[in-house]
CSV table of C-alpha atoms in Angstrom, one decimal:
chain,number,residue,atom,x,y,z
A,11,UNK,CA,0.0,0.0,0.0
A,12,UNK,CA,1.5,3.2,-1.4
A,13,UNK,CA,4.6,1.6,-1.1
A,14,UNK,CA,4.8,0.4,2.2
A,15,UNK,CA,4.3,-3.1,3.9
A,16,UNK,CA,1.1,-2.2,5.2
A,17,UNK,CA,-1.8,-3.5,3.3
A,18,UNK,CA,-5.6,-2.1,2.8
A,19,UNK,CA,-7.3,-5.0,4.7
A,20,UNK,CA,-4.7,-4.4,8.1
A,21,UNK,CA,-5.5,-0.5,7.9
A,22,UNK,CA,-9.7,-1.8,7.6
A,23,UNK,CA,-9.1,-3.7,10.6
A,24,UNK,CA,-7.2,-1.0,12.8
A,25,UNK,CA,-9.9,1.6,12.0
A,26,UNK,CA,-12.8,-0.5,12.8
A,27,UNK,CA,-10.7,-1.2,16.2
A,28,UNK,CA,-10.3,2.3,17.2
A,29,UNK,CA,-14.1,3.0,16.2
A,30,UNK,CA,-15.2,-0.2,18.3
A,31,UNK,CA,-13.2,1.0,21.3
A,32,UNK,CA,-14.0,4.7,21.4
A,33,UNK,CA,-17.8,3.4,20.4
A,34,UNK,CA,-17.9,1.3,23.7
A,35,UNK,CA,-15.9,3.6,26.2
A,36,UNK,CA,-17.8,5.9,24.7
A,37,UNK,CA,-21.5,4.6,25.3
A,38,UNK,CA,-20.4,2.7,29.0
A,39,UNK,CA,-18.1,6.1,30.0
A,40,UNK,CA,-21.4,8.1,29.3
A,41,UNK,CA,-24.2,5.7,31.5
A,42,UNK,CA,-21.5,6.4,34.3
A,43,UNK,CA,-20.1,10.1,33.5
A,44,UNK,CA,-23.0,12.3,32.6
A,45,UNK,CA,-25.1,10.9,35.8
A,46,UNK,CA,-21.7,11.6,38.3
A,47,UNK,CA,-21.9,15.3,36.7
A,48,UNK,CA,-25.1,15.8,37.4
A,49,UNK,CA,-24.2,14.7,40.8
A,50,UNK,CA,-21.6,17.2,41.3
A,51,UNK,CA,-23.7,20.0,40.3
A,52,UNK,CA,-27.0,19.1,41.9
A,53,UNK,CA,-24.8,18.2,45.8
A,54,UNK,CA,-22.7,20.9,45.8
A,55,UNK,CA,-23.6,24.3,48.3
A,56,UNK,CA,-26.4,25.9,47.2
A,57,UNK,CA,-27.4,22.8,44.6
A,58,UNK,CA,-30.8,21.9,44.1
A,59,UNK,CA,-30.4,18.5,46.2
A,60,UNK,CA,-27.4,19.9,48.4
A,61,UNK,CA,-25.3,17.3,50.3
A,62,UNK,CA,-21.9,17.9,51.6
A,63,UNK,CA,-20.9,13.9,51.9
A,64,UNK,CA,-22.0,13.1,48.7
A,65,UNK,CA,-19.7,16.0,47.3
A,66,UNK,CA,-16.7,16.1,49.1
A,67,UNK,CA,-16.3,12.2,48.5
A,68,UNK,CA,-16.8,12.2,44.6
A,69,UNK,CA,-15.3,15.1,44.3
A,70,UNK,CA,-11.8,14.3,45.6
A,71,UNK,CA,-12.5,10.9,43.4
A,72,UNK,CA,-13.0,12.3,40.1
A,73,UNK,CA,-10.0,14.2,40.3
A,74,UNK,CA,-8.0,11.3,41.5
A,75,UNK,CA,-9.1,9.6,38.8
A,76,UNK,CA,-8.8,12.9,36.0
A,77,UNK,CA,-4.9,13.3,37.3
A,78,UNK,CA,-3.6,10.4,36.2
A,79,UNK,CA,-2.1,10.3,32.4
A,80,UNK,CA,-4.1,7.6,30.4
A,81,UNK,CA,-0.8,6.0,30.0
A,82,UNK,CA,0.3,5.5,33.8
A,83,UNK,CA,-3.8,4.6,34.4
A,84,UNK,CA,-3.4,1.6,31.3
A,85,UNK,CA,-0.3,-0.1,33.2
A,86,UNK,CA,-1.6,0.4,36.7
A,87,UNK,CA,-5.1,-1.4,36.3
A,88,UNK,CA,-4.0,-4.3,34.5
A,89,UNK,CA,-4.8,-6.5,37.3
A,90,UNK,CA,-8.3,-5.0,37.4
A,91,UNK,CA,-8.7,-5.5,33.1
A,92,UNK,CA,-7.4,-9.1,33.7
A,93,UNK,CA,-10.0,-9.3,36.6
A,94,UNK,CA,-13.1,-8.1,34.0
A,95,UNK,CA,-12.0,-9.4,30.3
A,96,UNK,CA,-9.5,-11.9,31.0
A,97,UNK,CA,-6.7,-10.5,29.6
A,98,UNK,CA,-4.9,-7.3,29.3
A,99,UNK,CA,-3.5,-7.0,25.9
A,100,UNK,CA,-6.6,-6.8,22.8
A,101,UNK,CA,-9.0,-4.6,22.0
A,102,UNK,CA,-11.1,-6.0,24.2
A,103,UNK,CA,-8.9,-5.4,26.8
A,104,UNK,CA,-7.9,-1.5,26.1
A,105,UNK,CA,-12.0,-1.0,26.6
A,106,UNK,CA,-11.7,-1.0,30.5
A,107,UNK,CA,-9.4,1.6,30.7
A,108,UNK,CA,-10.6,3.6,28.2
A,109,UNK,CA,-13.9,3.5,30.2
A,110,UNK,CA,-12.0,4.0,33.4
A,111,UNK,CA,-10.6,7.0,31.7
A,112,UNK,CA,-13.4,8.9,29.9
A,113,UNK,CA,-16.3,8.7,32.7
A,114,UNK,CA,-14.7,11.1,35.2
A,115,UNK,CA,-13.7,13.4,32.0
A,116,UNK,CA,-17.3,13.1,31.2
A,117,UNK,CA,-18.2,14.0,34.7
A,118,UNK,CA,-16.1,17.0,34.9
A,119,UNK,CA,-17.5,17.8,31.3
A,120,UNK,CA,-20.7,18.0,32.1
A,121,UNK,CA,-20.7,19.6,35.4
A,122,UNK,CA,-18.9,22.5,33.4
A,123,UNK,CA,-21.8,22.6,31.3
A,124,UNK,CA,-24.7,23.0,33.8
A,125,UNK,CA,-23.1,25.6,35.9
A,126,UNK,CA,-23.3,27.7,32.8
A,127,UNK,CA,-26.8,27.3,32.7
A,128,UNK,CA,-28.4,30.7,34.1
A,129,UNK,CA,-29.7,30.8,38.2
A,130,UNK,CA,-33.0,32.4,36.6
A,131,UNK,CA,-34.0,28.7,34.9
A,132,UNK,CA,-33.5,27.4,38.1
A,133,UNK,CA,-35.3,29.8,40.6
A,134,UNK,CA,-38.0,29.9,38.0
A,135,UNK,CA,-38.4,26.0,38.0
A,136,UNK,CA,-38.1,26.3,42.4
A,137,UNK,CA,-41.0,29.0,41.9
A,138,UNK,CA,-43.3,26.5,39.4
A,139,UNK,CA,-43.3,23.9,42.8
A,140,UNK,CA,-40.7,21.5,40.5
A,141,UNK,CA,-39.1,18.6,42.6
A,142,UNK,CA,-35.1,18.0,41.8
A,143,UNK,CA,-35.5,15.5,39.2
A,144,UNK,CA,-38.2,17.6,37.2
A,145,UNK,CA,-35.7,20.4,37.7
A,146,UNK,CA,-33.2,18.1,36.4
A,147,UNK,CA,-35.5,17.0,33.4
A,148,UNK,CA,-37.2,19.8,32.1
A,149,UNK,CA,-35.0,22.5,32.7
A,150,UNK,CA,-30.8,22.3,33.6
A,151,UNK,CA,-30.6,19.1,31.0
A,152,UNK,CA,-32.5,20.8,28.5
A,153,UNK,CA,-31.0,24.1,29.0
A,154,UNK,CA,-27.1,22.8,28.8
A,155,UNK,CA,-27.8,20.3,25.9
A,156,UNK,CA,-26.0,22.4,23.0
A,157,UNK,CA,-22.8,22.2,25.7
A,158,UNK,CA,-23.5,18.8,27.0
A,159,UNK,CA,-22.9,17.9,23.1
A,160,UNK,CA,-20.0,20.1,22.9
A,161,UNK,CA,-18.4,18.2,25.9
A,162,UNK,CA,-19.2,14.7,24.4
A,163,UNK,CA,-17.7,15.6,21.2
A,164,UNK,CA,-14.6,16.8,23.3
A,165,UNK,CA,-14.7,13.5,24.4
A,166,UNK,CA,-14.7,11.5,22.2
A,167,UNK,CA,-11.9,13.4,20.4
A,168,UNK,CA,-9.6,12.8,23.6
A,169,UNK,CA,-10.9,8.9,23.4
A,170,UNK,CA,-9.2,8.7,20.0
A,171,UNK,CA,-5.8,10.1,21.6
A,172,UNK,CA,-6.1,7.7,24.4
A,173,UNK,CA,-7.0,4.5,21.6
A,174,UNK,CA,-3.4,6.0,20.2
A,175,UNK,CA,-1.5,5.6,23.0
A,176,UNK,CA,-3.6,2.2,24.3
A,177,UNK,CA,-1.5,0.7,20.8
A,178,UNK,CA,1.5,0.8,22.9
A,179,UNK,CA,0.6,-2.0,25.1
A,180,UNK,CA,-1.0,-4.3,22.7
A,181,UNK,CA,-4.6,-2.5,22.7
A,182,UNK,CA,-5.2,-2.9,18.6
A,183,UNK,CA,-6.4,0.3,16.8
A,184,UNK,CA,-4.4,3.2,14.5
A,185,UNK,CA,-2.1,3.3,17.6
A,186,UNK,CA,-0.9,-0.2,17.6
A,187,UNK,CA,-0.7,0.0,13.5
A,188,UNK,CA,1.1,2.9,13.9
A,189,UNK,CA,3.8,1.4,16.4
A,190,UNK,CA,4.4,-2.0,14.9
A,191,UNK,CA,4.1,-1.1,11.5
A,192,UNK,CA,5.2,2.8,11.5
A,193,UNK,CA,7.6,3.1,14.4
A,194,UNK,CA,9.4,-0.5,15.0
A,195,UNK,CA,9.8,-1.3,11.4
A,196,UNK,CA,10.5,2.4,10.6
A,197,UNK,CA,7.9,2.4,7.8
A,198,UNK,CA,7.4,6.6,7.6
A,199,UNK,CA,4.7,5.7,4.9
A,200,UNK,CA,2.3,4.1,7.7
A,201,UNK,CA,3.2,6.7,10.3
A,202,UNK,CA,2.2,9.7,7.6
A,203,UNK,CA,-1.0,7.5,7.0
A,204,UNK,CA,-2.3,6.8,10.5
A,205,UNK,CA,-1.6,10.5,11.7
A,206,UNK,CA,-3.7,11.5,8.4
A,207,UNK,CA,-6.5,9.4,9.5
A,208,UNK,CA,-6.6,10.7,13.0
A,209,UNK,CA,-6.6,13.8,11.5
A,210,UNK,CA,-9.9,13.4,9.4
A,211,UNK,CA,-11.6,11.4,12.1
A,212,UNK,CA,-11.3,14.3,15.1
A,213,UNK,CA,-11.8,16.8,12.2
A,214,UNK,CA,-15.2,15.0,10.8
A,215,UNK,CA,-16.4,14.8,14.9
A,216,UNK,CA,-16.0,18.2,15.4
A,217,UNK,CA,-17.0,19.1,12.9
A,218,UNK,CA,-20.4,17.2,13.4
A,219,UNK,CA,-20.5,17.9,17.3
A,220,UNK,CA,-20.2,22.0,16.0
A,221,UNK,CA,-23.0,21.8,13.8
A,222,UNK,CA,-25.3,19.8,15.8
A,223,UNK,CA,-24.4,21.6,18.9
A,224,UNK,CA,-25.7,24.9,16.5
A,225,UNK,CA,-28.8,23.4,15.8
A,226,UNK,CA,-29.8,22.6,19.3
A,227,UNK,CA,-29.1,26.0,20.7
A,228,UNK,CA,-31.4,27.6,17.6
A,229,UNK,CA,-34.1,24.9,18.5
């Protein structure tokens, strides 16, 4: 392929791996990130459900969790990836701590995007009688939603970086291609290749996260 001893079929199969892992990170980082933002937002002082445990012990969690580099997080939960999947080297395998590391980003993500949502919504939703989870419903989620998909498209970009560097451990995807094939066999034509791919993929996302994010906040 253009040269190099990469063929069409091995680049197929590395881009279908990094869409599989960022697809499930993606979905299971989401069903645990979006409802720990909401958390952080709706427990902290002066919150709509304000409770001092429940914040200052997630809190300090999520950024334990946010301050470790994806890298140092892959090698240091292998026992835990053997413990759920069997294994840690795969693309199976890279999912857990891809998970691991997108749901407290999420968090984080999403808290940022409902405290931008004005005090007014809020007091007027207090003033209509609305319990927490109407609140919750009907007015911050709605609100915050041209953020919210702002902040998923954020991350899943920073999924596709952390696929990347999961190649260096045996986690499959453009990374591991572009290790094994680019870097170890010095193969500049696959290494050129793989970072143009990456390229179009984050590009096409945000791309797609701008304009929907647009048509949500004209809605």
């Amino acid at each position: 392929m253009f040269g190099s001893s990469l063929d069409s079929s091995q680049l197929l199969d590395s881009i279908y791996q990094t869409l599989y892992m960022v697809t499930v990170s993606l979905v299971i980082g989401a069903l645990i990130g979006i409802p720990l933002g909401i958390l952080l937002v709706i427990t902290r002082k002066n919150g709509i459900w304000e409770n001092s445990i429940i914040y200052y012990v997630l809190n300090p969690i999520i950024n334990i969790f946010r301050s470790l580099p994806f890298i140092i997080l892959l090698i240091a939960i292998v026992p835990f990836t053997k413990l759920i999947v069997g294994t840690s080297i795969g693309t199976s395998a890279a999912i857990v701590p891809l998970t691991i590391y997108v749901a407290p980003y999420i968090a984080r993500l999403v808290e940022n995007s409902l405290l931008e949502v004005n005090a007014g919504v809020i007091e007027a939703a207090h003033s209509m009688g609305a319990s927490p989870t109407q609140i919750i419903r009907y007015f911050l989620l709605p609100e915050a939603l041209g953020s919210l998909i702002l902040a998923l498209t954020t991350s899943i970009i920073g999924l596709i970086g952390a696929t990347a560097m999961a190649g260096a451990v045996g986690g499959g995807g453009i990374g591991d291609l572009a290790l094994a094939y680019g870097y170890q066999r010095f193969d500049t034509i696959v290494i050129i290749i793989t970072v143009i791919i990456l390229v179009i993929m984050v590009q096409l996302i945000q791309s797609l996260g701008n304009v929907l994010s647009r048509l949500v906040r004209r809605s």
